[in-house]
mmCIF file of C-alpha atoms and ligand atoms in Angstrom:
data_model
loop_
_atom_site.group_PDB
_atom_site.id
_atom_site.type_symbol
_atom_site.label_atom_id
_atom_site.label_comp_id
_atom_site.label_asym_id
_atom_site.label_seq_id
_atom_site.Cartn_x
_atom_site.Cartn_y
_atom_site.Cartn_z
ATOM 1 C CA UNK A 1 71.242 85.529 126.174
ATOM 2 C CA UNK A 2 67.487 85.938 126.802
ATOM 3 C CA UNK A 3 65.666 85.119 129.810
ATOM 4 C CA UNK A 4 62.706 82.794 129.430
ATOM 5 C CA UNK A 5 60.754 84.947 131.808
ATOM 6 C CA UNK A 6 61.421 88.273 133.809
ATOM 7 C CA UNK A 7 62.054 88.101 137.626
ATOM 8 C CA UNK A 8 61.128 91.248 139.728
ATOM 9 C CA UNK A 9 63.684 93.935 139.921
ATOM 10 C CA UNK A 10 66.091 93.622 142.918
ATOM 11 C CA UNK A 11 64.558 95.136 146.147
ATOM 12 C CA UNK A 12 65.830 98.546 147.098
ATOM 13 C CA UNK A 13 65.784 100.474 150.380
ATOM 14 C CA UNK A 14 65.375 104.216 150.852
ATOM 15 C CA UNK A 15 68.293 106.346 151.930
ATOM 16 C CA UNK A 16 67.432 109.379 154.109
ATOM 17 C CA UNK A 17 67.862 112.746 152.526
ATOM 18 C CA UNK A 18 68.460 111.444 148.945
ATOM 19 C CA UNK A 19 66.748 110.107 145.744
ATOM 20 C CA UNK A 20 69.481 107.439 145.558
ATOM 21 C CA UNK A 21 68.373 104.014 146.741
ATOM 22 C CA UNK A 22 70.184 101.200 148.327
ATOM 23 C CA UNK A 23 70.046 97.842 146.324
ATOM 24 C CA UNK A 24 69.571 94.798 148.664
ATOM 25 C CA UNK A 25 71.435 91.753 147.972
ATOM 26 C CA UNK A 26 70.985 89.496 151.065
ATOM 27 C CA UNK A 27 69.354 89.649 154.584
ATOM 28 C CA UNK A 28 71.323 88.279 157.469
ATOM 29 C CA UNK A 29 69.555 88.235 160.994
ATOM 30 C CA UNK A 30 71.099 87.625 164.291
ATOM 31 C CA UNK A 31 69.203 85.673 166.753
ATOM 32 C CA UNK A 32 68.902 86.086 170.607
ATOM 33 C CA UNK A 33 71.144 89.140 170.889
ATOM 34 C CA UNK A 34 69.656 90.834 174.005
ATOM 35 C CA UNK A 35 69.774 88.890 177.260
ATOM 36 C CA UNK A 36 66.303 89.685 178.356
ATOM 37 C CA UNK A 37 64.838 88.348 174.911
ATOM 38 C CA UNK A 38 66.970 85.199 175.155
ATOM 39 C CA UNK A 39 65.555 84.517 178.472
ATOM 40 C CA UNK A 40 61.984 85.100 177.404
ATOM 41 C CA UNK A 41 62.610 82.603 174.709
ATOM 42 C CA UNK A 42 63.826 80.177 177.365
ATOM 43 C CA UNK A 43 67.489 80.264 176.532
ATOM 44 C CA UNK A 44 70.486 81.021 178.520
ATOM 45 C CA UNK A 45 72.243 84.000 176.698
ATOM 46 C CA UNK A 46 75.441 83.627 178.392
ATOM 47 C CA UNK A 47 76.339 80.254 176.842
ATOM 48 C CA UNK A 48 75.775 81.133 173.241
ATOM 49 C CA UNK A 49 78.111 82.378 170.410
ATOM 50 C CA UNK A 50 76.184 84.431 167.940
ATOM 51 C CA UNK A 51 74.282 82.774 165.309
ATOM 52 C CA UNK A 52 72.344 83.921 162.335
ATOM 53 C CA UNK A 53 69.559 82.930 159.900
ATOM 54 C CA UNK A 54 68.658 84.579 156.598
ATOM 55 C CA UNK A 55 65.745 86.043 154.750
ATOM 56 C CA UNK A 56 65.165 86.596 150.915
ATOM 57 C CA UNK A 57 66.008 90.148 149.895
ATOM 58 C CA UNK A 58 62.335 90.167 148.421
ATOM 59 C CA UNK A 59 61.047 89.902 152.025
ATOM 60 C CA UNK A 60 61.927 93.628 152.370
ATOM 61 C CA UNK A 61 58.986 96.098 152.399
ATOM 62 C CA UNK A 62 59.331 99.893 152.547
ATOM 63 C CA UNK A 63 58.207 102.188 155.333
ATOM 64 C CA UNK A 64 54.564 102.796 155.746
ATOM 65 C CA UNK A 65 53.417 99.484 154.078
ATOM 66 C CA UNK A 66 50.302 97.560 155.018
ATOM 67 C CA UNK A 67 51.678 93.964 155.188
ATOM 68 C CA UNK A 68 49.268 91.045 154.930
ATOM 69 C CA UNK A 69 48.652 88.769 157.956
ATOM 70 C CA UNK A 70 50.736 85.640 156.722
ATOM 71 C CA UNK A 71 49.209 82.164 156.188
ATOM 72 C CA UNK A 72 49.674 79.083 158.331
ATOM 73 C CA UNK A 73 50.221 80.949 161.674
ATOM 74 C CA UNK A 74 48.043 81.885 164.571
ATOM 75 C CA UNK A 75 50.933 83.650 166.417
ATOM 76 C CA UNK A 76 52.502 86.360 164.266
ATOM 77 C CA UNK A 77 54.910 88.297 166.193
ATOM 78 C CA UNK A 78 56.822 91.747 165.821
ATOM 79 C CA UNK A 79 60.530 91.984 166.670
ATOM 80 C CA UNK A 80 61.956 95.642 166.587
ATOM 81 C CA UNK A 81 65.613 95.657 165.364
ATOM 82 C CA UNK A 82 68.490 97.827 164.491
ATOM 83 C CA UNK A 83 69.564 97.116 160.830
ATOM 84 C CA UNK A 84 73.182 97.501 159.540
ATOM 85 C CA UNK A 85 73.440 98.409 155.877
ATOM 86 C CA UNK A 86 76.794 96.954 154.465
ATOM 87 C CA UNK A 87 78.437 99.265 151.914
ATOM 88 C CA UNK A 88 81.838 97.634 151.476
ATOM 89 C CA UNK A 89 82.970 94.093 150.949
ATOM 90 C CA UNK A 90 84.822 92.120 153.640
ATOM 91 C CA UNK A 91 85.946 88.603 154.586
ATOM 92 C CA UNK A 92 87.081 87.650 158.089
ATOM 93 C CA UNK A 93 87.237 91.225 159.274
ATOM 94 C CA UNK A 94 88.556 92.131 162.649
ATOM 95 C CA UNK A 95 86.277 93.741 165.353
ATOM 96 C CA UNK A 96 88.436 96.677 165.026
ATOM 97 C CA UNK A 97 88.005 97.012 161.349
ATOM 98 C CA UNK A 98 84.378 95.864 161.095
ATOM 99 C CA UNK A 99 82.634 99.243 161.133
ATOM 100 C CA UNK A 100 84.648 100.230 158.039
ATOM 101 C CA UNK A 101 81.970 98.109 156.160
ATOM 102 C CA UNK A 102 78.985 100.023 157.314
ATOM 103 C CA UNK A 103 77.078 102.121 154.848
ATOM 104 C CA UNK A 104 74.401 103.056 157.389
ATOM 105 C CA UNK A 105 71.869 102.141 159.754
ATOM 106 C CA UNK A 106 68.036 101.757 159.764
ATOM 107 C CA UNK A 107 65.085 100.626 161.821
ATOM 108 C CA UNK A 108 63.703 97.176 160.841
ATOM 109 C CA UNK A 109 61.179 94.499 161.891
ATOM 110 C CA UNK A 110 61.946 90.837 161.918
ATOM 111 C CA UNK A 111 58.346 89.650 161.517
ATOM 112 C CA UNK A 112 58.019 86.005 162.806
ATOM 113 C CA UNK A 113 55.482 83.276 162.627
ATOM 114 C CA UNK A 114 56.336 82.373 166.295
ATOM 115 C CA UNK A 115 54.409 79.125 166.328
ATOM 116 C CA UNK A 116 56.219 77.699 163.315
ATOM 117 C CA UNK A 117 59.620 78.965 164.580
ATOM 118 C CA UNK A 118 59.270 77.416 167.788
ATOM 119 C CA UNK A 119 58.076 74.190 166.420
ATOM 120 C CA UNK A 120 61.068 74.130 164.047
ATOM 121 C CA UNK A 121 63.415 75.108 166.769
ATOM 122 C CA UNK A 122 62.129 72.300 169.096
ATOM 123 C CA UNK A 123 62.228 69.673 166.379
ATOM 124 C CA UNK A 124 65.637 70.648 165.096
ATOM 125 C CA UNK A 125 64.230 71.857 161.821
ATOM 126 C CA UNK A 126 65.204 74.944 159.712
ATOM 127 C CA UNK A 127 63.727 78.190 160.674
ATOM 128 C CA UNK A 128 62.546 79.274 157.311
ATOM 129 C CA UNK A 129 58.859 78.964 157.623
ATOM 130 C CA UNK A 130 58.852 80.866 160.836
ATOM 131 C CA UNK A 131 61.286 83.667 159.718
ATOM 132 C CA UNK A 132 61.595 83.911 155.887
ATOM 133 C CA UNK A 133 58.256 84.677 154.126
ATOM 134 C CA UNK A 134 56.816 87.492 152.093
ATOM 135 C CA UNK A 135 56.831 90.991 153.632
ATOM 136 C CA UNK A 136 58.603 89.540 156.829
ATOM 137 C CA UNK A 137 61.335 92.288 156.669
ATOM 138 C CA UNK A 138 59.947 95.822 156.844
ATOM 139 C CA UNK A 139 62.497 98.574 156.926
ATOM 140 C CA UNK A 140 62.590 102.374 157.191
ATOM 141 C CA UNK A 141 65.059 104.485 155.293
ATOM 142 C CA UNK A 142 68.820 104.042 155.862
ATOM 143 C CA UNK A 143 70.588 106.746 157.503
ATOM 144 C CA UNK A 144 74.276 107.000 156.185
ATOM 145 C CA UNK A 145 76.868 106.317 158.861
ATOM 146 C CA UNK A 146 78.455 109.743 158.098
ATOM 147 C CA UNK A 147 75.159 111.503 159.356
ATOM 148 C CA UNK A 148 74.908 109.468 162.549
ATOM 149 C CA UNK A 149 78.181 107.805 163.420
ATOM 150 C CA UNK A 150 78.509 104.379 164.993
ATOM 151 C CA UNK A 151 75.407 103.020 166.691
ATOM 152 C CA UNK A 152 76.663 101.923 170.101
ATOM 153 C CA UNK A 153 73.839 103.316 172.286
ATOM 154 C CA UNK A 154 70.376 104.427 171.447
ATOM 155 C CA UNK A 155 66.883 103.940 172.870
ATOM 156 C CA UNK A 156 64.982 101.394 170.830
ATOM 157 C CA UNK A 157 61.162 101.199 171.221
ATOM 158 C CA UNK A 158 58.163 99.423 169.768
ATOM 159 C CA UNK A 159 54.509 100.315 170.121
ATOM 160 C CA UNK A 160 51.390 98.446 168.949
ATOM 161 C CA UNK A 161 48.397 100.915 168.595
ATOM 162 C CA UNK A 162 50.508 103.379 170.655
ATOM 163 C CA UNK A 163 50.984 100.957 173.602
ATOM 164 C CA UNK A 164 54.797 100.332 174.335
ATOM 165 C CA UNK A 165 55.660 96.688 174.042
ATOM 166 C CA UNK A 166 59.418 96.788 173.615
ATOM 167 C CA UNK A 167 61.514 99.382 175.303
ATOM 168 C CA UNK A 168 65.436 98.893 175.499
ATOM 169 C CA UNK A 169 68.714 100.327 174.369
ATOM 170 C CA UNK A 170 71.117 99.339 171.545
ATOM 171 C CA UNK A 171 73.842 99.510 174.187
ATOM 172 C CA UNK A 172 72.252 96.165 175.516
ATOM 173 C CA UNK A 173 73.188 94.205 172.368
ATOM 174 C CA UNK A 174 75.097 91.123 173.487
ATOM 175 C CA UNK A 175 77.091 91.201 170.353
ATOM 176 C CA UNK A 176 77.418 94.721 169.169
ATOM 177 C CA UNK A 177 77.533 95.875 165.665
ATOM 178 C CA UNK A 178 81.218 95.427 165.131
ATOM 179 C CA UNK A 179 81.228 91.939 166.613
ATOM 180 C CA UNK A 180 78.184 91.043 164.534
ATOM 181 C CA UNK A 181 79.773 92.031 161.427
ATOM 182 C CA UNK A 182 82.984 90.357 162.156
ATOM 183 C CA UNK A 183 81.120 87.170 163.012
ATOM 184 C CA UNK A 184 79.132 86.968 159.881
ATOM 185 C CA UNK A 185 82.021 87.755 157.717
ATOM 186 C CA UNK A 186 83.795 84.504 158.975
ATOM 187 C CA UNK A 187 81.072 82.501 157.251
ATOM 188 C CA UNK A 188 80.257 84.702 154.061
ATOM 189 C CA UNK A 189 82.118 87.480 152.377
ATOM 190 C CA UNK A 190 79.972 90.388 153.216
ATOM 191 C CA UNK A 191 79.088 92.521 150.103
ATOM 192 C CA UNK A 192 77.617 95.888 149.466
ATOM 193 C CA UNK A 193 73.804 95.571 149.654
ATOM 194 C CA UNK A 194 73.835 93.164 152.454
ATOM 195 C CA UNK A 195 71.737 93.964 155.433
ATOM 196 C CA UNK A 196 72.151 92.579 158.943
ATOM 197 C CA UNK A 197 69.178 92.628 161.365
ATOM 198 C CA UNK A 198 70.925 92.664 164.818
ATOM 199 C CA UNK A 199 68.308 91.052 166.883
ATOM 200 C CA UNK A 200 65.332 92.141 169.041
ATOM 201 C CA UNK A 201 65.007 93.111 172.660
ATOM 202 C CA UNK A 202 62.619 91.526 175.153
ATOM 203 C CA UNK A 203 58.838 92.216 174.777
ATOM 204 C CA UNK A 204 57.868 90.403 171.725
ATOM 205 C CA UNK A 205 54.302 89.599 171.132
ATOM 206 C CA UNK A 206 51.536 88.996 168.615
ATOM 207 C CA UNK A 207 49.719 91.269 166.271
ATOM 208 C CA UNK A 208 46.413 90.946 164.529
ATOM 209 C CA UNK A 209 44.970 92.489 161.300
ATOM 210 C CA UNK A 210 44.193 96.206 161.904
ATOM 211 C CA UNK A 211 47.149 96.809 164.280
ATOM 212 C CA UNK A 212 49.584 99.554 163.664
ATOM 213 C CA UNK A 213 53.179 98.731 164.834
ATOM 214 C CA UNK A 214 55.577 101.687 165.114
ATOM 215 C CA UNK A 215 59.367 101.313 165.935
ATOM 216 C CA UNK A 216 61.657 103.984 166.866
ATOM 217 C CA UNK A 217 65.404 104.020 167.338
ATOM 218 C CA UNK A 218 66.900 107.560 168.299
ATOM 219 C CA UNK A 219 68.634 109.156 165.316
ATOM 220 C CA UNK A 220 66.839 106.989 162.608
ATOM 221 C CA UNK A 221 63.622 107.447 160.615
ATOM 222 C CA UNK A 222 60.754 105.873 162.549
ATOM 223 C CA UNK A 223 59.305 102.553 160.870
ATOM 224 C CA UNK A 224 55.421 102.322 160.788
ATOM 225 C CA UNK A 225 53.486 99.330 159.291
ATOM 226 C CA UNK A 226 49.958 98.167 159.460
ATOM 227 C CA UNK A 227 48.902 94.666 159.796
ATOM 228 C CA UNK A 228 46.547 93.913 157.048
ATOM 229 C CA UNK A 229 44.135 90.945 156.365
ATOM 230 C CA UNK A 230 45.076 87.473 155.238
ATOM 231 C CA UNK A 231 45.978 87.212 151.665
ATOM 232 C CA UNK A 232 42.892 85.932 150.017
ATOM 233 C CA UNK A 233 44.951 83.577 147.813
ATOM 234 C CA UNK A 234 45.785 81.592 150.908
ATOM 235 C CA UNK A 235 42.238 81.610 152.288
HETATM 236 MN MN1 MN B 1 64.900 88.779 165.212
#
């Protein structure tokens, strides 16, 4: 069978300390998973079960990239997040067994067109235009779980041009990594190559072309991206 045209190769993520790469299948993103962030979004975190949305795997961009300022937004936000890389398949896994699926962890950014996301949210529409677009998922190299162990507590911090904007701890996750994996696996069979962005702490805000965003989670490779100009094709 011959394809009528070629699609780009499947996106891959770097793995710390090796030339091997992690092929990325799907990207799941948990919403409102830190209390203080849920409140800054105008929601009560105590009443909500976890929920997720998705991004194309193609939205992934490697560490060090200059990402274009996306079209159709005037409020382009950063969200610093811990990312779980899945290395083993699982369906309806228990919380006790969930971490067996983990390949490793990485630092990620859930870049968001906040104006479009909030408009969609308030009108009961899908979040796609706000969340799932080109270059909306920067991620640093994955660290294998054997090298870092389970991520239950670690400082997570984001700076823009050196100024601290988000400063929290993974221990503050409402639904921790095991609970998050168990939840997603009720709705989809998790597969090797899946990524789960676990949600962002309080302090989200806007960036503009020229800004440098840096995200650190203790024990993982620091993620650094620069915000570029708007893609001239959309001008
Ligand atoms: Mn997010």
